């Protein structure tokens, strides 16, 4: 800040009219430019939605709502049938499994990071950030060559032999251990979403007023009791919001999943059978799908589904995070940003 | 739990529960660290044997002797694709952030933020499919340019949101002082606020680039891949994540090894950028506090 | 960090990107130091021999850089139709609706012969299990579920079959190998024809999906009791058990380079959507034999690219045929190769027909080892 300020200040003090008008014009122009670019981002999303919908239109008009409820995916021309339910099913199953595994661990990590200061906390936080930064292709490679053989040879036979024999629950663990399956995909997804759930939970827990917890401790409560009484009830909504963000990430993972899930459009009870998620299926079929016939259009229809899904999830998680903030008397913020929130490459 | 109960000395079931809680927390920590450890271990162990002079300087050799070749075209391709994406996404993201932080307070800004969140959470394969229909078919060509555009769909919101955060951290006094001195609004922003946020903006850019480096899905559908070095942005180009993906799916163990090598280099690059960004951001926050 | 440093870094990044872009050649044919770059995409089945050919061809014509991405036959046809590649490759001949979607007249050239084998990984079973079309159809429909099923035992008297459950593996991507295999199953079993049909991707009644021939081979080798279908060259190198298939005359044929070659005589020109060499009546011919095709447009516009492409295909149909056996493919019969060369002759660039460069015709005596 040097002469620029000086000359403009002088100009402001005794400015000539045209110069001041020019300055105001540039000022307004600048504002409009940034506004238009901001609108451009919205336009990009809308264009994407419109373009993909146009591509998928033939499929939607042919099958209507049945596209989402159909269970057969048959691209053979002459017998074409495109039902997305197997992929919706696979997406939900793997994501829910991932959340089931990830949330307890993430909340535990978040609580740990909140109460421990000093030597251990910072390295741990850094490690979690590292987990967040690992690209999906690396997770996929590791999942394919390290995790899958491990699960196939150790964990899955164990599960088949134990839980698999239990009535009702056992149905999730039947079949053969070998080969790609939804369990492997769920575990990989869990690892990938732990950082974001941890990061957001940590923020949410940190905002809980300390007085309550300290009061409980002063009264002789154990650490567990103080957390149970003074932290978790207040952080609950926020943790749900964090979970939704994690769920959103899990729903969107593509490459890591497509390398371990087997890509078979089938619905079944067992986690040990291969399946497919919407993104993994698009990734494996898109390049070869023929645009003669409906195949390519059906895949674009799947892509549209993903965009709308993300939109709904983003809205819901925003509402939840806002509700937590209101509860605590903080001004509502849209989506707090953190490193982990910016996601991993997919 | 009554007040009287809290005032009792801690014993019995209360103590057990507390110990279980503490144990559970430590378990979580152990699981997280162990997982990272196992991943790092394997990537390093299997990747390091692939790294050689050939790996960094040669194009792929025949499938019978993969170790005689390398993936130099992938490194160059990644550089070009991410370079193109950055050239476009960074200015756009920056100006979007300026709008959000400096001008926008109402519904429009809120909508922009929501859009950014959606674009960030949509699977990147969708961006690839979108750019395929719009660019690849129109040009009649798979290209590095199309790959770059597909990455822009992701990088733009990242730069925008992360930069907005940093701009908001710049103390309001700086702005008011500058305006009081007679600087027009736009100069205040570009000459005062943005430089003050300098390191933070660099952080945002580094995060976006780190993310873009590792993306596979959008490039899968738009750049096709190439076994040769290609510097023409309008032609099919290879990229490191893409090469890892296709090499991993072959039955040739030598190519698997090259895939691990690529993964190691990619991981190091992404980590360097991410950790560098984090360090910078901590320093920036200290400066502004 | 000072503002000036931020600016400096930004300028450096921008400059680097601009330099990289500027280094690119503006000529549409340049792929490097004065060479011609071609891009092709498609079938995974011929990928190993094509890669070898591209390598060898570069010795003949230095600077010819042919970038081939094996994304599957379906992808090959798709990208060829969209004209996003210079040539396509497909294991299945173009179907009538695909032909009508093409923007211009095309040339379909067979390049090598191969076979689709039924490969299995069953502890206790050696290679050479006898199977016929009906039984195979039932296996792949999931109706036969264990290896010691009476239907299999009937075809293999004297062989001790384990009671291991059968795990079917099929292709999860669109593929010409699937097309060939399902075409054969449809020709052998009315049940298969009506319930599943034949195409590059079908709705499999049972089984796991593998990506590419390689994915299927990997999946079969990972699980005891698995069975799937692969192109012959993949199966041979993967050391999986390979089934002997029953031919029209009742004899069981082991897939081999010779038995596949014998089926080659059934190829007729011009290639039509129904062209196939399945169930050849020649004695000793392997029933599930197939060929693979290169797809080109008749009317090219880029002189350098068209010449290189023309040279490459000419070379592949002549000198190239001599190297295919090394990689477990069968060469085209010589009369088929010369008919293919004639078909290639229809290619023109900007109205002018092409002749092969001397480097391609000079060295060889022009005959394939058919």
mmCIF file of N, CA and C in Angstrom, chain A residues 24-97:
data_model
loop_
_atom_site.group_PDB
_atom_site.id
_atom_site.type_symbol
_atom_site.label_atom_id
_atom_site.label_comp_id
_atom_site.label_asym_id
_atom_site.label_seq_id
_atom_site.Cartn_x
_atom_site.Cartn_y
_atom_site.Cartn_z
ATOM 1 N N UNK A 24 -16.606 4.746 -9.816
ATOM 2 C CA UNK A 24 -17.824 4.041 -9.402
ATOM 3 C C UNK A 24 -18.216 3.009 -10.441
ATOM 4 N N UNK A 25 -18.008 3.356 -11.716
ATOM 5 C CA UNK A 25 -18.375 2.429 -12.789
ATOM 6 C C UNK A 25 -17.560 1.145 -12.685
ATOM 7 N N UNK A 26 -16.240 1.313 -12.482
ATOM 8 C CA UNK A 26 -15.386 0.133 -12.350
ATOM 9 C C UNK A 26 -15.801 -0.678 -11.128
ATOM 10 N N UNK A 27 -16.098 0.041 -10.061
ATOM 11 C CA UNK A 27 -16.502 -0.651 -8.840
ATOM 12 C C UNK A 27 -17.730 -1.528 -9.082
ATOM 13 N N UNK A 28 -18.727 -0.913 -9.725
ATOM 14 C CA UNK A 28 -19.942 -1.669 -9.952
ATOM 15 C C UNK A 28 -19.689 -2.798 -10.926
ATOM 16 N N UNK A 29 -18.859 -2.493 -11.953
ATOM 17 C CA UNK A 29 -18.528 -3.521 -12.934
ATOM 18 C C UNK A 29 -17.871 -4.719 -12.271
ATOM 19 N N UNK A 30 -16.958 -4.409 -11.370
ATOM 20 C CA UNK A 30 -16.259 -5.496 -10.677
ATOM 21 C C UNK A 30 -17.245 -6.355 -9.903
ATOM 22 N N UNK A 31 -18.148 -5.687 -9.217
ATOM 23 C CA UNK A 31 -19.129 -6.428 -8.445
ATOM 24 C C UNK A 31 -19.949 -7.327 -9.358
ATOM 25 N N UNK A 32 -20.335 -6.757 -10.500
ATOM 26 C CA UNK A 32 -21.144 -7.556 -11.418
ATOM 27 C C UNK A 32 -20.378 -8.749 -11.972
ATOM 28 N N UNK A 33 -19.095 -8.521 -12.231
ATOM 29 C CA UNK A 33 -18.291 -9.632 -12.755
ATOM 30 C C UNK A 33 -18.264 -10.782 -11.759
ATOM 31 N N UNK A 34 -17.966 -10.446 -10.493
ATOM 32 C CA UNK A 34 -17.910 -11.530 -9.508
ATOM 33 C C UNK A 34 -19.281 -12.173 -9.320
ATOM 34 N N UNK A 35 -20.312 -11.360 -9.385
ATOM 35 C CA UNK A 35 -21.650 -11.922 -9.223
ATOM 36 C C UNK A 35 -21.970 -12.875 -10.367
ATOM 37 N N UNK A 36 -21.631 -12.450 -11.572
ATOM 38 C CA UNK A 36 -21.916 -13.297 -12.731
ATOM 39 C C UNK A 36 -21.152 -14.605 -12.661
ATOM 40 N N UNK A 37 -19.919 -14.508 -12.198
ATOM 41 C CA UNK A 37 -19.154 -15.747 -12.094
ATOM 42 C C UNK A 37 -19.768 -16.663 -11.045
ATOM 43 N N UNK A 38 -20.202 -16.063 -9.942
ATOM 44 C CA UNK A 38 -20.875 -16.864 -8.929
ATOM 45 C C UNK A 38 -22.124 -17.526 -9.500
ATOM 46 N N UNK A 39 -22.881 -16.725 -10.260
ATOM 47 C CA UNK A 39 -24.066 -17.291 -10.911
ATOM 48 C C UNK A 39 -23.644 -18.366 -11.896
ATOM 49 N N UNK A 40 -22.464 -18.154 -12.514
ATOM 50 C CA UNK A 40 -21.949 -19.139 -13.453
ATOM 51 C C UNK A 40 -21.812 -20.517 -12.832
ATOM 52 N N UNK A 41 -21.444 -20.538 -11.561
ATOM 53 C CA UNK A 41 -21.317 -21.831 -10.893
ATOM 54 C C UNK A 41 -22.678 -22.526 -10.837
ATOM 55 N N UNK A 42 -23.695 -21.723 -10.491
ATOM 56 C CA UNK A 42 -25.046 -22.287 -10.460
ATOM 57 C C UNK A 42 -25.452 -22.732 -11.859
ATOM 58 N N UNK A 43 -25.088 -21.900 -12.844
ATOM 59 C CA UNK A 43 -25.428 -22.242 -14.226
ATOM 60 C C UNK A 43 -24.774 -23.561 -14.629
ATOM 61 N N UNK A 44 -23.547 -23.761 -14.155
ATOM 62 C CA UNK A 44 -22.843 -25.004 -14.479
ATOM 63 C C UNK A 44 -23.620 -26.206 -13.964
ATOM 64 N N UNK A 45 -24.065 -26.106 -12.712
ATOM 65 C CA UNK A 45 -24.809 -27.219 -12.137
ATOM 66 C C UNK A 45 -26.108 -27.457 -12.906
ATOM 67 N N UNK A 46 -26.783 -26.360 -13.230
ATOM 68 C CA UNK A 46 -28.048 -26.503 -13.948
ATOM 69 C C UNK A 46 -27.816 -27.102 -15.334
ATOM 70 N N UNK A 47 -26.773 -26.601 -16.004
ATOM 71 C CA UNK A 47 -26.453 -27.123 -17.335
ATOM 72 C C UNK A 47 -26.165 -28.617 -17.260
ATOM 73 N N UNK A 48 -25.422 -29.002 -16.225
ATOM 74 C CA UNK A 48 -25.087 -30.411 -16.060
ATOM 75 C C UNK A 48 -26.359 -31.229 -15.887
ATOM 76 N N UNK A 49 -27.239 -30.726 -15.032
ATOM 77 C CA UNK A 49 -28.490 -31.431 -14.768
ATOM 78 C C UNK A 49 -29.325 -31.547 -16.040
ATOM 79 N N UNK A 50 -29.441 -30.438 -16.757
ATOM 80 C CA UNK A 50 -30.260 -30.437 -17.977
ATOM 81 C C UNK A 50 -29.662 -31.366 -19.023
ATOM 82 N N UNK A 51 -28.347 -31.254 -19.223
ATOM 83 C CA UNK A 51 -27.705 -32.057 -20.255
ATOM 84 C C UNK A 51 -27.839 -33.545 -19.969
ATOM 85 N N UNK A 52 -27.612 -33.931 -18.721
ATOM 86 C CA UNK A 52 -27.708 -35.344 -18.386
ATOM 87 C C UNK A 52 -29.162 -35.824 -18.486
ATOM 88 N N UNK A 53 -30.088 -34.971 -18.061
ATOM 89 C CA UNK A 53 -31.491 -35.364 -18.167
ATOM 90 C C UNK A 53 -31.883 -35.546 -19.627
ATOM 91 N N UNK A 54 -31.398 -34.636 -20.481
ATOM 92 C CA UNK A 54 -31.704 -34.773 -21.905
ATOM 93 C C UNK A 54 -31.176 -36.101 -22.426
ATOM 94 N N UNK A 55 -29.975 -36.455 -21.974
ATOM 95 C CA UNK A 55 -29.405 -37.715 -22.419
ATOM 96 C C UNK A 55 -30.199 -38.905 -21.925
ATOM 97 N N UNK A 56 -30.696 -38.795 -20.711
ATOM 98 C CA UNK A 56 -31.411 -39.920 -20.125
ATOM 99 C C UNK A 56 -32.888 -39.926 -20.450
ATOM 100 N N UNK A 57 -33.327 -38.904 -21.194
ATOM 101 C CA UNK A 57 -34.764 -38.732 -21.384
ATOM 102 C C UNK A 57 -35.424 -39.946 -22.028
ATOM 103 N N UNK A 58 -34.755 -40.478 -23.051
ATOM 104 C CA UNK A 58 -35.364 -41.613 -23.729
ATOM 105 C C UNK A 58 -35.630 -42.752 -22.762
ATOM 106 N N UNK A 59 -34.715 -42.948 -21.829
ATOM 107 C CA UNK A 59 -34.909 -44.014 -20.849
ATOM 108 C C UNK A 59 -36.052 -43.685 -19.909
ATOM 109 N N UNK A 60 -36.060 -42.440 -19.421
ATOM 110 C CA UNK A 60 -37.118 -42.058 -18.492
ATOM 111 C C UNK A 60 -38.485 -42.173 -19.143
ATOM 112 N N UNK A 61 -38.558 -41.736 -20.402
ATOM 113 C CA UNK A 61 -39.885 -41.752 -21.029
ATOM 114 C C UNK A 61 -40.317 -43.167 -21.334
ATOM 115 N N UNK A 62 -39.352 -44.045 -21.586
ATOM 116 C CA UNK A 62 -39.727 -45.420 -21.896
ATOM 117 C C UNK A 62 -40.169 -46.179 -20.644
ATOM 118 N N UNK A 63 -39.427 -45.987 -19.554
ATOM 119 C CA UNK A 63 -39.724 -46.796 -18.369
ATOM 120 C C UNK A 63 -40.431 -46.024 -17.274
ATOM 121 N N UNK A 64 -40.398 -44.703 -17.356
ATOM 122 C CA UNK A 64 -41.063 -43.908 -16.338
ATOM 123 C C UNK A 64 -40.480 -44.179 -14.977
ATOM 124 N N UNK A 65 -41.357 -44.204 -13.993
ATOM 125 C CA UNK A 65 -40.891 -44.409 -12.641
ATOM 126 C C UNK A 65 -40.361 -45.821 -12.465
ATOM 127 N N UNK A 66 -40.771 -46.699 -13.392
ATOM 128 C CA UNK A 66 -40.294 -48.071 -13.322
ATOM 129 C C UNK A 66 -38.785 -48.181 -13.434
ATOM 130 N N UNK A 67 -38.157 -47.128 -13.939
ATOM 131 C CA UNK A 67 -36.704 -47.132 -14.017
ATOM 132 C C UNK A 67 -36.105 -47.301 -12.643
ATOM 133 N N UNK A 68 -36.744 -46.694 -11.653
ATOM 134 C CA UNK A 68 -36.189 -46.760 -10.305
ATOM 135 C C UNK A 68 -36.601 -48.015 -9.554
ATOM 136 N N UNK A 69 -37.637 -48.675 -10.027
ATOM 137 C CA UNK A 69 -38.100 -49.848 -9.300
ATOM 138 C C UNK A 69 -37.784 -51.153 -10.027
ATOM 139 N N UNK A 70 -37.373 -51.052 -11.279
ATOM 140 C CA UNK A 70 -37.074 -52.265 -12.024
ATOM 141 C C UNK A 70 -35.825 -52.949 -11.500
ATOM 142 N N UNK A 71 -35.832 -54.267 -11.552
ATOM 143 C CA UNK A 71 -34.690 -55.004 -11.018
ATOM 144 C C UNK A 71 -33.834 -55.634 -12.098
ATOM 145 N N UNK A 72 -34.243 -55.489 -13.352
ATOM 146 C CA UNK A 72 -33.469 -56.117 -14.419
ATOM 147 C C UNK A 72 -32.714 -55.066 -15.198
ATOM 148 N N UNK A 73 -31.464 -55.367 -15.492
ATOM 149 C CA UNK A 73 -30.666 -54.463 -16.333
ATOM 150 C C UNK A 73 -30.183 -55.278 -17.514
ATOM 151 N N UNK A 74 -30.867 -55.160 -18.612
ATOM 152 C CA UNK A 74 -30.552 -55.993 -19.762
ATOM 153 C C UNK A 74 -30.314 -55.128 -20.989
ATOM 154 N N UNK A 75 -29.059 -54.993 -21.412
ATOM 155 C CA UNK A 75 -28.796 -54.133 -22.561
ATOM 156 C C UNK A 75 -28.893 -54.843 -23.907
ATOM 157 N N UNK A 76 -29.262 -56.111 -23.915
ATOM 158 C CA UNK A 76 -29.346 -56.834 -25.182
ATOM 159 C C UNK A 76 -30.430 -56.204 -26.035
ATOM 160 N N UNK A 77 -30.035 -55.759 -27.230
ATOM 161 C CA UNK A 77 -31.019 -55.071 -28.059
ATOM 162 C C UNK A 77 -32.092 -56.055 -28.483
ATOM 163 N N UNK A 78 -33.322 -55.586 -28.347
ATOM 164 C CA UNK A 78 -34.439 -56.481 -28.604
ATOM 165 C C UNK A 78 -35.053 -56.946 -27.299
ATOM 166 N N UNK A 79 -34.226 -56.972 -26.244
ATOM 167 C CA UNK A 79 -34.809 -57.328 -24.958
ATOM 168 C C UNK A 79 -34.503 -56.260 -23.928
ATOM 169 N N UNK A 80 -34.284 -55.024 -24.382
ATOM 170 C CA UNK A 80 -33.764 -54.015 -23.477
ATOM 171 C C UNK A 80 -34.670 -53.762 -22.286
ATOM 172 N N UNK A 81 -34.054 -53.803 -21.141
ATOM 173 C CA UNK A 81 -34.788 -53.472 -19.934
ATOM 174 C C UNK A 81 -33.818 -52.830 -18.973
ATOM 175 N N UNK A 82 -34.172 -51.660 -18.485
ATOM 176 C CA UNK A 82 -33.242 -50.979 -17.598
ATOM 177 C C UNK A 82 -33.915 -50.613 -16.287
ATOM 178 N N UNK A 83 -33.587 -51.342 -15.267
ATOM 179 C CA UNK A 83 -34.102 -51.030 -13.945
ATOM 180 C C UNK A 83 -32.938 -50.726 -13.030
ATOM 181 N N UNK A 84 -33.039 -49.628 -12.314
ATOM 182 C CA UNK A 84 -31.900 -49.172 -11.526
ATOM 183 C C UNK A 84 -31.883 -49.709 -10.117
ATOM 184 N N UNK A 85 -32.888 -50.453 -9.733
ATOM 185 C CA UNK A 85 -32.982 -50.871 -8.333
ATOM 186 C C UNK A 85 -31.751 -51.621 -7.823
ATOM 187 N N UNK A 86 -31.162 -52.528 -8.599
ATOM 188 C CA UNK A 86 -29.967 -53.205 -8.072
ATOM 189 C C UNK A 86 -28.861 -52.235 -7.682
ATOM 190 N N UNK A 87 -28.730 -51.140 -8.433
ATOM 191 C CA UNK A 87 -27.661 -50.203 -8.121
ATOM 192 C C UNK A 87 -28.026 -49.319 -6.949
ATOM 193 N N UNK A 88 -29.314 -48.944 -6.881
ATOM 194 C CA UNK A 88 -29.769 -48.182 -5.723
ATOM 195 C C UNK A 88 -29.564 -49.024 -4.472
ATOM 196 N N UNK A 89 -29.917 -50.302 -4.604
ATOM 197 C CA UNK A 89 -29.744 -51.224 -3.486
ATOM 198 C C UNK A 89 -28.277 -51.316 -3.084
ATOM 199 N N UNK A 90 -27.420 -51.567 -4.070
ATOM 200 C CA UNK A 90 -25.999 -51.712 -3.774
ATOM 201 C C UNK A 90 -25.423 -50.454 -3.158
ATOM 202 N N UNK A 91 -25.845 -49.310 -3.683
ATOM 203 C CA UNK A 91 -25.352 -48.043 -3.149
ATOM 204 C C UNK A 91 -25.762 -47.895 -1.696
ATOM 205 N N UNK A 92 -27.039 -48.163 -1.423
ATOM 206 C CA UNK A 92 -27.508 -47.998 -0.049
ATOM 207 C C UNK A 92 -26.822 -48.975 0.894
ATOM 208 N N UNK A 93 -26.729 -50.222 0.463
ATOM 209 C CA UNK A 93 -26.155 -51.237 1.352
ATOM 210 C C UNK A 93 -24.708 -50.909 1.692
ATOM 211 N N UNK A 94 -23.898 -50.609 0.659
ATOM 212 C CA UNK A 94 -22.498 -50.345 0.946
ATOM 213 C C UNK A 94 -22.340 -49.074 1.767
ATOM 214 N N UNK A 95 -23.147 -48.065 1.456
ATOM 215 C CA UNK A 95 -23.012 -46.817 2.208
ATOM 216 C C UNK A 95 -23.444 -46.989 3.650
ATOM 217 N N UNK A 96 -24.557 -47.693 3.851
ATOM 218 C CA UNK A 96 -25.013 -47.895 5.229
ATOM 219 C C UNK A 96 -23.995 -48.705 6.013
ATOM 220 N N UNK A 97 -23.459 -49.719 5.367
ATOM 221 C CA UNK A 97 -22.438 -50.516 6.036
ATOM 222 C C UNK A 97 -21.253 -49.632 6.406
#
